[in-house]
mmCIF file of C-alpha atoms and ligand atoms in Angstrom:
data_model
loop_
_atom_site.group_PDB
_atom_site.id
_atom_site.type_symbol
_atom_site.label_atom_id
_atom_site.label_comp_id
_atom_site.label_asym_id
_atom_site.label_seq_id
_atom_site.Cartn_x
_atom_site.Cartn_y
_atom_site.Cartn_z
ATOM 1 C CA UNK A 17 82.562 108.748 37.586
ATOM 2 C CA UNK A 18 84.802 106.755 35.300
ATOM 3 C CA UNK A 19 87.376 109.528 35.084
ATOM 4 C CA UNK A 20 87.578 109.603 38.899
ATOM 5 C CA UNK A 21 87.684 105.782 39.123
ATOM 6 C CA UNK A 22 90.357 105.396 36.412
ATOM 7 C CA UNK A 23 92.701 108.034 37.774
ATOM 8 C CA UNK A 24 92.450 106.751 41.336
ATOM 9 C CA UNK A 25 93.030 103.135 40.289
ATOM 10 C CA UNK A 26 96.112 104.321 38.396
ATOM 11 C CA UNK A 27 97.309 106.331 41.413
ATOM 12 C CA UNK A 28 96.938 103.144 43.484
ATOM 13 C CA UNK A 29 98.864 101.110 40.891
ATOM 14 C CA UNK A 30 101.749 103.581 40.754
ATOM 15 C CA UNK A 31 101.858 104.663 44.402
ATOM 16 C CA UNK A 32 104.626 102.255 45.407
ATOM 17 C CA UNK A 33 106.950 103.855 42.845
ATOM 18 C CA UNK A 34 107.397 106.440 45.618
ATOM 19 C CA UNK A 35 107.170 109.402 43.270
ATOM 20 C CA UNK A 36 103.923 110.620 44.840
ATOM 21 C CA UNK A 37 105.282 111.625 48.211
ATOM 22 C CA UNK A 38 102.071 112.633 49.953
ATOM 23 C CA UNK A 39 99.391 110.602 51.742
ATOM 24 C CA UNK A 40 96.456 109.672 49.496
ATOM 25 C CA UNK A 41 92.833 109.121 50.501
ATOM 26 C CA UNK A 42 91.098 107.428 47.597
ATOM 27 C CA UNK A 43 87.364 107.681 46.949
ATOM 28 C CA UNK A 44 87.013 104.577 44.791
ATOM 29 C CA UNK A 45 83.446 103.349 45.338
ATOM 30 C CA UNK A 46 82.219 106.838 46.257
ATOM 31 C CA UNK A 47 82.324 108.433 42.776
ATOM 32 C CA UNK A 48 78.549 108.793 42.459
ATOM 33 C CA UNK A 49 78.269 111.739 44.844
ATOM 34 C CA UNK A 50 81.314 113.614 43.530
ATOM 35 C CA UNK A 51 80.310 113.317 39.882
ATOM 36 C CA UNK A 52 76.614 114.088 40.327
ATOM 37 C CA UNK A 53 77.148 117.066 42.638
ATOM 38 C CA UNK A 54 79.790 118.430 40.283
ATOM 39 C CA UNK A 55 77.342 118.147 37.396
ATOM 40 C CA UNK A 56 74.548 119.860 39.319
ATOM 41 C CA UNK A 57 76.712 122.794 40.427
ATOM 42 C CA UNK A 58 77.307 125.732 38.105
ATOM 43 C CA UNK A 59 80.891 126.389 36.990
ATOM 44 C CA UNK A 60 80.877 129.650 38.973
ATOM 45 C CA UNK A 61 79.620 127.995 42.172
ATOM 46 C CA UNK A 62 82.238 127.460 44.863
ATOM 47 C CA UNK A 63 83.245 124.264 46.652
ATOM 48 C CA UNK A 64 85.447 123.160 49.544
ATOM 49 C CA UNK A 65 86.389 119.690 50.708
ATOM 50 C CA UNK A 66 88.625 117.694 53.032
ATOM 51 C CA UNK A 67 91.247 114.989 52.862
ATOM 52 C CA UNK A 68 89.325 112.766 50.365
ATOM 53 C CA UNK A 69 88.943 115.408 47.685
ATOM 54 C CA UNK A 70 90.114 114.001 44.321
ATOM 55 C CA UNK A 71 86.574 113.209 43.151
ATOM 56 C CA UNK A 72 85.189 116.526 44.369
ATOM 57 C CA UNK A 73 87.889 118.477 42.542
ATOM 58 C CA UNK A 74 87.444 116.584 39.268
ATOM 59 C CA UNK A 75 83.654 116.716 39.555
ATOM 60 C CA UNK A 76 83.839 120.496 39.942
ATOM 61 C CA UNK A 77 85.682 120.667 36.641
ATOM 62 C CA UNK A 78 89.221 120.451 37.975
ATOM 63 C CA UNK A 79 92.042 119.448 35.657
ATOM 64 C CA UNK A 80 93.355 115.874 35.767
ATOM 65 C CA UNK A 81 96.822 117.112 34.860
ATOM 66 C CA UNK A 82 96.867 119.844 37.516
ATOM 67 C CA UNK A 83 95.645 117.361 40.138
ATOM 68 C CA UNK A 84 98.237 114.730 39.322
ATOM 69 C CA UNK A 85 101.011 117.315 39.081
ATOM 70 C CA UNK A 86 99.953 118.483 42.547
ATOM 71 C CA UNK A 87 100.108 114.943 43.907
ATOM 72 C CA UNK A 88 103.599 114.600 42.373
ATOM 73 C CA UNK A 89 104.609 117.871 44.086
ATOM 74 C CA UNK A 90 105.246 119.676 40.806
ATOM 75 C CA UNK A 91 105.174 123.418 40.024
ATOM 76 C CA UNK A 92 102.381 122.809 37.483
ATOM 77 C CA UNK A 93 100.083 121.422 40.191
ATOM 78 C CA UNK A 94 96.853 123.184 41.066
ATOM 79 C CA UNK A 95 98.458 124.387 44.344
ATOM 80 C CA UNK A 96 101.822 124.905 42.584
ATOM 81 C CA UNK A 97 103.119 121.690 44.138
ATOM 82 C CA UNK A 98 102.896 122.996 47.690
ATOM 83 C CA UNK A 99 99.881 121.062 48.912
ATOM 84 C CA UNK A 100 99.688 117.527 47.620
ATOM 85 C CA UNK A 101 96.617 115.319 47.539
ATOM 86 C CA UNK A 102 94.970 116.738 50.661
ATOM 87 C CA UNK A 103 95.341 120.408 49.761
ATOM 88 C CA UNK A 104 93.789 120.779 46.334
ATOM 89 C CA UNK A 105 92.816 124.346 45.539
ATOM 90 C CA UNK A 106 91.980 125.827 42.150
ATOM 91 C CA UNK A 107 90.180 129.134 41.949
ATOM 92 C CA UNK A 108 89.817 128.802 38.157
ATOM 93 C CA UNK A 109 87.087 126.175 38.687
ATOM 94 C CA UNK A 110 85.738 127.532 41.986
ATOM 95 C CA UNK A 111 87.446 124.833 44.045
ATOM 96 C CA UNK A 112 88.393 127.043 46.943
ATOM 97 C CA UNK A 113 90.308 124.603 49.084
ATOM 98 C CA UNK A 114 90.575 121.319 50.876
ATOM 99 C CA UNK A 115 92.463 120.532 54.057
ATOM 100 C CA UNK A 116 93.464 117.562 56.168
ATOM 101 C CA UNK A 117 91.846 118.971 59.307
ATOM 102 C CA UNK A 118 88.525 117.159 59.656
ATOM 103 C CA UNK A 119 85.726 119.787 59.314
ATOM 104 C CA UNK A 120 88.389 122.471 58.817
ATOM 105 C CA UNK A 121 86.836 123.760 55.608
ATOM 106 C CA UNK A 122 83.235 123.727 56.871
ATOM 107 C CA UNK A 123 83.473 127.278 58.286
ATOM 108 C CA UNK A 124 85.437 128.319 55.191
ATOM 109 C CA UNK A 125 82.586 127.159 52.954
ATOM 110 C CA UNK A 126 80.065 128.978 55.143
ATOM 111 C CA UNK A 127 82.229 132.092 54.995
ATOM 112 C CA UNK A 128 82.278 131.853 51.215
ATOM 113 C CA UNK A 129 78.474 131.656 51.281
ATOM 114 C CA UNK A 130 78.373 134.784 53.451
ATOM 115 C CA UNK A 131 80.526 136.540 50.864
ATOM 116 C CA UNK A 132 78.198 135.392 48.073
ATOM 117 C CA UNK A 133 75.204 136.750 49.970
ATOM 118 C CA UNK A 134 76.887 140.108 50.596
ATOM 119 C CA UNK A 135 77.925 140.389 46.952
ATOM 120 C CA UNK A 136 74.500 139.168 45.701
ATOM 121 C CA UNK A 137 76.038 136.988 42.999
ATOM 122 C CA UNK A 138 73.538 134.084 43.278
ATOM 123 C CA UNK A 139 76.275 131.499 43.456
ATOM 124 C CA UNK A 140 76.094 128.604 45.909
ATOM 125 C CA UNK A 141 78.879 127.408 48.174
ATOM 126 C CA UNK A 142 79.154 123.628 48.384
ATOM 127 C CA UNK A 143 80.731 122.028 51.454
ATOM 128 C CA UNK A 144 81.762 118.390 51.018
ATOM 129 C CA UNK A 145 82.234 116.579 54.318
ATOM 130 C CA UNK A 146 82.406 113.075 55.735
ATOM 131 C CA UNK A 147 80.233 111.519 58.436
ATOM 132 C CA UNK A 148 82.928 112.136 61.062
ATOM 133 C CA UNK A 149 83.053 115.856 60.295
ATOM 134 C CA UNK A 150 79.512 116.164 61.659
ATOM 135 C CA UNK A 151 80.981 115.261 65.067
ATOM 136 C CA UNK A 152 83.264 118.304 65.180
ATOM 137 C CA UNK A 153 82.249 121.326 67.244
ATOM 138 C CA UNK A 154 82.979 123.727 64.416
ATOM 139 C CA UNK A 155 80.437 121.909 62.254
ATOM 140 C CA UNK A 156 77.605 122.918 64.594
ATOM 141 C CA UNK A 157 78.829 126.507 64.902
ATOM 142 C CA UNK A 158 79.030 126.773 61.134
ATOM 143 C CA UNK A 159 75.616 125.263 60.398
ATOM 144 C CA UNK A 160 74.040 127.449 63.076
ATOM 145 C CA UNK A 161 75.520 130.568 61.481
ATOM 146 C CA UNK A 162 74.425 129.452 58.002
ATOM 147 C CA UNK A 163 70.847 128.933 59.232
ATOM 148 C CA UNK A 164 70.813 132.215 61.159
ATOM 149 C CA UNK A 165 71.945 134.199 58.107
ATOM 150 C CA UNK A 166 70.041 132.077 55.527
ATOM 151 C CA UNK A 167 73.260 131.568 53.596
ATOM 152 C CA UNK A 168 73.437 129.993 50.115
ATOM 153 C CA UNK A 169 75.330 126.890 51.171
ATOM 154 C CA UNK A 170 74.747 123.215 50.432
ATOM 155 C CA UNK A 171 76.297 120.683 52.799
ATOM 156 C CA UNK A 172 77.012 117.368 51.068
ATOM 157 C CA UNK A 173 77.765 114.685 53.635
ATOM 158 C CA UNK A 174 79.218 111.433 52.322
ATOM 159 C CA UNK A 175 78.349 108.909 54.984
ATOM 160 C CA UNK A 176 80.677 105.968 54.325
ATOM 161 C CA UNK A 177 80.054 104.603 57.842
ATOM 162 C CA UNK A 178 83.638 105.025 59.054
ATOM 163 C CA UNK A 179 86.045 107.513 60.544
ATOM 164 C CA UNK A 180 89.378 105.825 59.785
ATOM 165 C CA UNK A 181 88.722 102.459 61.512
ATOM 166 C CA UNK A 182 85.883 103.560 63.818
ATOM 167 C CA UNK A 183 82.380 102.610 62.679
ATOM 168 C CA UNK A 184 79.491 104.940 63.429
ATOM 169 C CA UNK A 185 78.188 102.583 66.124
ATOM 170 C CA UNK A 186 81.167 103.312 68.420
ATOM 171 C CA UNK A 187 80.899 107.063 67.816
ATOM 172 C CA UNK A 188 77.222 107.907 67.989
ATOM 173 C CA UNK A 189 74.247 106.633 70.021
ATOM 174 C CA UNK A 190 72.305 103.760 68.545
ATOM 175 C CA UNK A 191 69.539 104.811 66.190
ATOM 176 C CA UNK A 192 70.816 108.287 65.442
ATOM 177 C CA UNK A 193 70.522 109.401 61.843
ATOM 178 C CA UNK A 194 72.971 112.156 60.952
ATOM 179 C CA UNK A 195 70.524 114.148 58.803
ATOM 180 C CA UNK A 196 67.891 114.056 61.553
ATOM 181 C CA UNK A 197 70.392 115.419 64.075
ATOM 182 C CA UNK A 198 71.456 118.172 61.688
ATOM 183 C CA UNK A 199 67.842 118.973 60.783
ATOM 184 C CA UNK A 200 67.265 119.897 64.408
ATOM 185 C CA UNK A 201 69.479 122.938 63.789
ATOM 186 C CA UNK A 202 66.735 124.381 61.593
ATOM 187 C CA UNK A 203 67.470 123.549 57.962
ATOM 188 C CA UNK A 204 66.015 121.026 55.514
ATOM 189 C CA UNK A 205 68.129 117.881 55.899
ATOM 190 C CA UNK A 206 67.572 114.667 53.957
ATOM 191 C CA UNK A 207 69.228 111.316 53.256
ATOM 192 C CA UNK A 208 69.675 109.472 49.980
ATOM 193 C CA UNK A 209 71.564 106.697 48.200
ATOM 194 C CA UNK A 210 74.996 108.029 47.269
ATOM 195 C CA UNK A 211 75.656 105.070 44.985
ATOM 196 C CA UNK A 212 72.718 106.028 42.784
ATOM 197 C CA UNK A 213 74.198 108.913 40.817
ATOM 198 C CA UNK A 214 70.876 109.840 39.194
ATOM 199 C CA UNK A 215 69.192 110.099 42.598
ATOM 200 C CA UNK A 216 72.034 112.314 43.828
ATOM 201 C CA UNK A 217 71.717 114.483 40.725
ATOM 202 C CA UNK A 218 67.960 114.930 41.227
ATOM 203 C CA UNK A 219 68.179 115.703 44.929
ATOM 204 C CA UNK A 220 71.069 118.120 44.570
ATOM 205 C CA UNK A 221 69.518 119.895 41.568
ATOM 206 C CA UNK A 222 66.319 120.453 43.540
ATOM 207 C CA UNK A 223 68.213 121.654 46.617
ATOM 208 C CA UNK A 224 70.357 124.067 44.591
ATOM 209 C CA UNK A 225 67.271 125.618 42.985
ATOM 210 C CA UNK A 226 65.737 126.164 46.435
ATOM 211 C CA UNK A 227 68.958 127.689 47.775
ATOM 212 C CA UNK A 228 69.338 129.992 44.763
ATOM 213 C CA UNK A 229 65.744 131.130 45.273
ATOM 214 C CA UNK A 230 66.792 132.424 48.703
ATOM 215 C CA UNK A 231 65.659 129.441 50.772
ATOM 216 C CA UNK A 232 68.787 129.253 52.902
ATOM 217 C CA UNK A 233 71.092 126.310 53.552
ATOM 218 C CA UNK A 234 70.400 122.615 52.969
ATOM 219 C CA UNK A 235 72.060 119.465 54.261
ATOM 220 C CA UNK A 236 72.104 116.308 52.141
ATOM 221 C CA UNK A 237 73.444 113.050 53.541
ATOM 222 C CA UNK A 238 74.358 110.325 51.041
ATOM 223 C CA UNK A 239 75.237 106.777 52.025
ATOM 224 C CA UNK A 240 78.232 105.299 50.232
ATOM 225 C CA UNK A 241 81.317 103.162 50.903
ATOM 226 C CA UNK A 242 85.039 103.467 50.323
ATOM 227 C CA UNK A 243 86.616 100.321 48.905
ATOM 228 C CA UNK A 244 90.222 100.817 49.859
ATOM 229 C CA UNK A 245 91.952 101.560 53.144
ATOM 230 C CA UNK A 246 91.364 104.934 54.800
ATOM 231 C CA UNK A 247 94.732 106.264 53.651
ATOM 232 C CA UNK A 248 96.838 104.566 51.019
ATOM 233 C CA UNK A 249 96.434 102.377 47.944
ATOM 234 C CA UNK A 250 95.656 98.987 49.519
ATOM 235 C CA UNK A 251 92.609 97.037 50.606
ATOM 236 C CA UNK A 252 92.296 96.522 54.362
ATOM 237 C CA UNK A 253 89.393 94.161 54.905
ATOM 238 C CA UNK A 254 91.762 91.747 56.618
ATOM 239 C CA UNK A 255 92.645 94.176 59.413
ATOM 240 C CA UNK A 256 89.540 93.458 61.463
ATOM 241 C CA UNK A 257 87.581 96.701 61.707
ATOM 242 C CA UNK A 258 85.200 95.768 58.887
ATOM 243 C CA UNK A 259 84.341 92.553 57.137
ATOM 244 C CA UNK A 260 84.942 91.281 53.635
ATOM 245 C CA UNK A 261 81.219 90.435 53.493
ATOM 246 C CA UNK A 262 80.254 94.080 54.156
ATOM 247 C CA UNK A 263 82.690 95.255 51.481
ATOM 248 C CA UNK A 264 81.324 92.776 48.921
ATOM 249 C CA UNK A 265 77.762 93.822 49.691
ATOM 250 C CA UNK A 266 78.574 97.468 48.929
ATOM 251 C CA UNK A 267 80.728 96.574 45.945
ATOM 252 C CA UNK A 268 77.791 94.729 44.395
ATOM 253 C CA UNK A 269 75.897 97.999 44.130
ATOM 254 C CA UNK A 270 78.679 100.349 43.202
ATOM 255 C CA UNK A 271 77.745 103.557 41.388
ATOM 256 C CA UNK A 272 79.332 103.070 37.960
ATOM 257 C CA UNK A 273 78.074 99.545 37.317
ATOM 258 C CA UNK A 274 74.575 100.472 38.500
ATOM 259 C CA UNK A 275 74.306 103.420 36.108
ATOM 260 C CA UNK A 276 75.875 101.538 33.194
ATOM 261 C CA UNK A 277 73.363 98.687 33.569
ATOM 262 C CA UNK A 278 70.486 101.141 33.651
ATOM 263 C CA UNK A 279 71.645 103.068 30.574
ATOM 264 C CA UNK A 280 72.347 99.854 28.643
ATOM 265 C CA UNK A 281 68.942 98.409 29.513
ATOM 266 C CA UNK A 282 67.210 101.600 28.378
ATOM 267 C CA UNK A 283 69.209 101.625 25.152
ATOM 268 C CA UNK A 284 70.591 105.075 26.074
ATOM 269 C CA UNK A 285 74.153 103.814 25.701
ATOM 270 C CA UNK A 286 75.710 100.897 23.801
ATOM 271 C CA UNK A 287 78.489 98.586 24.943
ATOM 272 C CA UNK A 288 80.608 99.997 22.124
ATOM 273 C CA UNK A 289 80.093 103.562 23.394
ATOM 274 C CA UNK A 290 81.164 102.488 26.885
ATOM 275 C CA UNK A 291 84.313 100.865 25.475
ATOM 276 C CA UNK A 292 85.101 104.055 23.550
ATOM 277 C CA UNK A 293 84.565 106.121 26.681
ATOM 278 C CA UNK A 294 86.895 103.825 28.637
ATOM 279 C CA UNK A 295 89.601 104.048 25.980
ATOM 280 C CA UNK A 296 89.328 107.838 25.807
ATOM 281 C CA UNK A 297 89.526 108.260 29.582
ATOM 282 C CA UNK A 298 92.475 105.837 29.811
ATOM 283 C CA UNK A 299 94.312 107.960 27.211
ATOM 284 C CA UNK A 300 93.478 111.135 29.105
ATOM 285 C CA UNK A 301 94.687 109.657 32.404
ATOM 286 C CA UNK A 302 97.941 108.396 30.887
ATOM 287 C CA UNK A 303 98.594 111.800 29.322
ATOM 288 C CA UNK A 304 97.982 113.485 32.689
ATOM 289 C CA UNK A 305 100.465 111.161 34.415
ATOM 290 C CA UNK A 306 103.032 111.893 31.697
ATOM 291 C CA UNK A 307 102.445 115.642 32.202
ATOM 292 C CA UNK A 308 102.842 115.321 35.990
ATOM 293 C CA UNK A 309 105.984 113.208 35.788
ATOM 294 C CA UNK A 310 107.684 115.466 33.253
ATOM 295 C CA UNK A 311 106.816 118.747 35.009
ATOM 296 C CA UNK A 312 109.480 120.557 37.060
ATOM 297 C CA UNK A 313 109.539 120.769 40.848
ATOM 298 C CA UNK A 314 108.866 124.251 42.285
ATOM 299 C CA UNK A 315 111.847 126.546 42.755
ATOM 300 C CA UNK A 316 112.757 126.319 46.483
ATOM 301 C CA UNK A 317 113.327 130.104 46.465
ATOM 302 C CA UNK A 318 109.595 130.573 45.823
ATOM 303 C CA UNK A 319 108.529 128.591 48.914
ATOM 304 C CA UNK A 320 107.282 131.645 50.791
ATOM 305 C CA UNK A 321 105.781 133.518 47.857
ATOM 306 C CA UNK A 322 102.156 134.473 48.343
ATOM 307 C CA UNK A 323 100.033 132.531 45.899
ATOM 308 C CA UNK A 324 96.670 134.193 46.312
ATOM 309 C CA UNK A 325 97.197 137.736 47.486
ATOM 310 C CA UNK A 326 94.606 139.592 45.428
ATOM 311 C CA UNK A 327 92.583 141.924 47.660
ATOM 312 C CA UNK A 328 88.830 141.386 47.405
ATOM 313 C CA UNK A 329 86.480 144.355 47.439
ATOM 314 C CA UNK A 330 83.049 143.683 48.881
ATOM 315 C CA UNK A 331 79.889 145.721 48.662
ATOM 316 C CA UNK A 332 78.348 144.675 51.941
ATOM 317 C CA UNK A 333 75.245 146.844 51.524
ATOM 318 C CA UNK A 334 75.944 148.475 54.862
ATOM 319 C CA UNK A 335 75.757 145.242 56.885
HETATM 320 C C1 TPP B 17 90.495 117.591 63.629
HETATM 321 C C2 TPP B 17 91.009 116.274 63.197
HETATM 322 N N1 TPP B 17 90.847 115.191 63.985
HETATM 323 C C3 TPP B 17 91.299 113.983 63.589
HETATM 324 C C4 TPP B 17 91.954 113.830 62.395
HETATM 325 C C5 TPP B 17 92.447 112.459 61.929
HETATM 326 N N2 TPP B 17 91.565 112.005 60.848
HETATM 327 C C6 TPP B 17 91.895 112.140 59.554
HETATM 328 S S1 TPP B 17 90.689 111.606 58.516
HETATM 329 C C7 TPP B 17 89.714 111.158 59.809
HETATM 330 C C8 TPP B 17 88.386 110.504 59.577
HETATM 331 C C9 TPP B 17 87.452 111.335 58.816
HETATM 332 O O1 TPP B 17 86.278 110.596 58.586
HETATM 333 P P1 TPP B 17 85.137 111.198 57.702
HETATM 334 O O2 TPP B 17 84.965 112.634 58.004
HETATM 335 O O3 TPP B 17 83.950 110.319 57.875
HETATM 336 O O4 TPP B 17 85.725 111.093 56.222
HETATM 337 P P2 TPP B 17 86.183 109.778 55.429
HETATM 338 O O5 TPP B 17 87.641 109.580 55.742
HETATM 339 O O6 TPP B 17 85.355 108.647 55.884
HETATM 340 O O7 TPP B 17 85.982 110.122 53.999
HETATM 341 C C10 TPP B 17 90.329 111.439 61.023
HETATM 342 C C11 TPP B 17 89.722 111.170 62.341
HETATM 343 C C12 TPP B 17 92.129 114.986 61.609
HETATM 344 N N3 TPP B 17 92.735 114.932 60.418
HETATM 345 N N4 TPP B 17 91.639 116.185 62.008
HETATM 346 MG MG1 MG B 18 83.536 108.570 56.859
#
């Protein structure tokens, strides 16, 4: 969680230098879900995400340096500098893609799960999505197919209450709970506190075990809150679509502080250990920025080269 928080705060601090020339959607305040899901997944599990993907990529084991180089548009980036912040992809850690099209990777993640089932590899495909993605038609088609085929896919929905500036109350009927609506499609669907990283870890660990045992897909909704504006490095509580009071309420129970207090009170971690961790992560983040800034831009002649053209052979068992 701290690694995600530190790197995003540093991205925000440096964004106005105009060297990162892509839009950025920061997940500061939402680190609990990304970190805990990443920890619960196996390294060989697969994951897809959307526009707010930094935390998901790092949680899955992605490289800080490759992520920052990607955001700086450099050849050493995880998408070779072609994608930027919203198009992180890194097969080496099973992070199979993220796109700016809301819900665009939901069918991709379900397709990956279909491949896993056909190949009988016992991996799980993890689909990260926001609350607004559950309003897209393709979301329902994809979940229906996953249920029909009992696919090994876990849907992780970060419900941060907003789609850009539109709160849930102007988008969905009063009283609707997203997980209840999704549960009606025929899969176990639950809700939990996304700012309690240990709760997320427990729920996701249990769901993954059930999926790996052949139980079919699961949908987990986690409530959380983004601190900064939808897109960009600033705060936007003065723009009128949400209140400073709401922001402060969520900030008071943010995921990192909550876990640190718990671990300190149990004696599981000392203040000195936390300071050491902070110093180590700050060093790591600074080194990753230095790597990104000093890396070369891609050769324009390579713009149309195929990056991932390996043919995949599938034993589909006659299906
Ligand atoms: C298909 C599509 N419609 C609209 C948009 C514009 N858009 C970008 S992000 C976003 C909101 C997404 O909200 P949510 O899924 O809840 O994720 P969050 O930004 O809250 O993390 C919208 C509407 C888009 N990128 N793609
Ligand atoms: Mg949202």
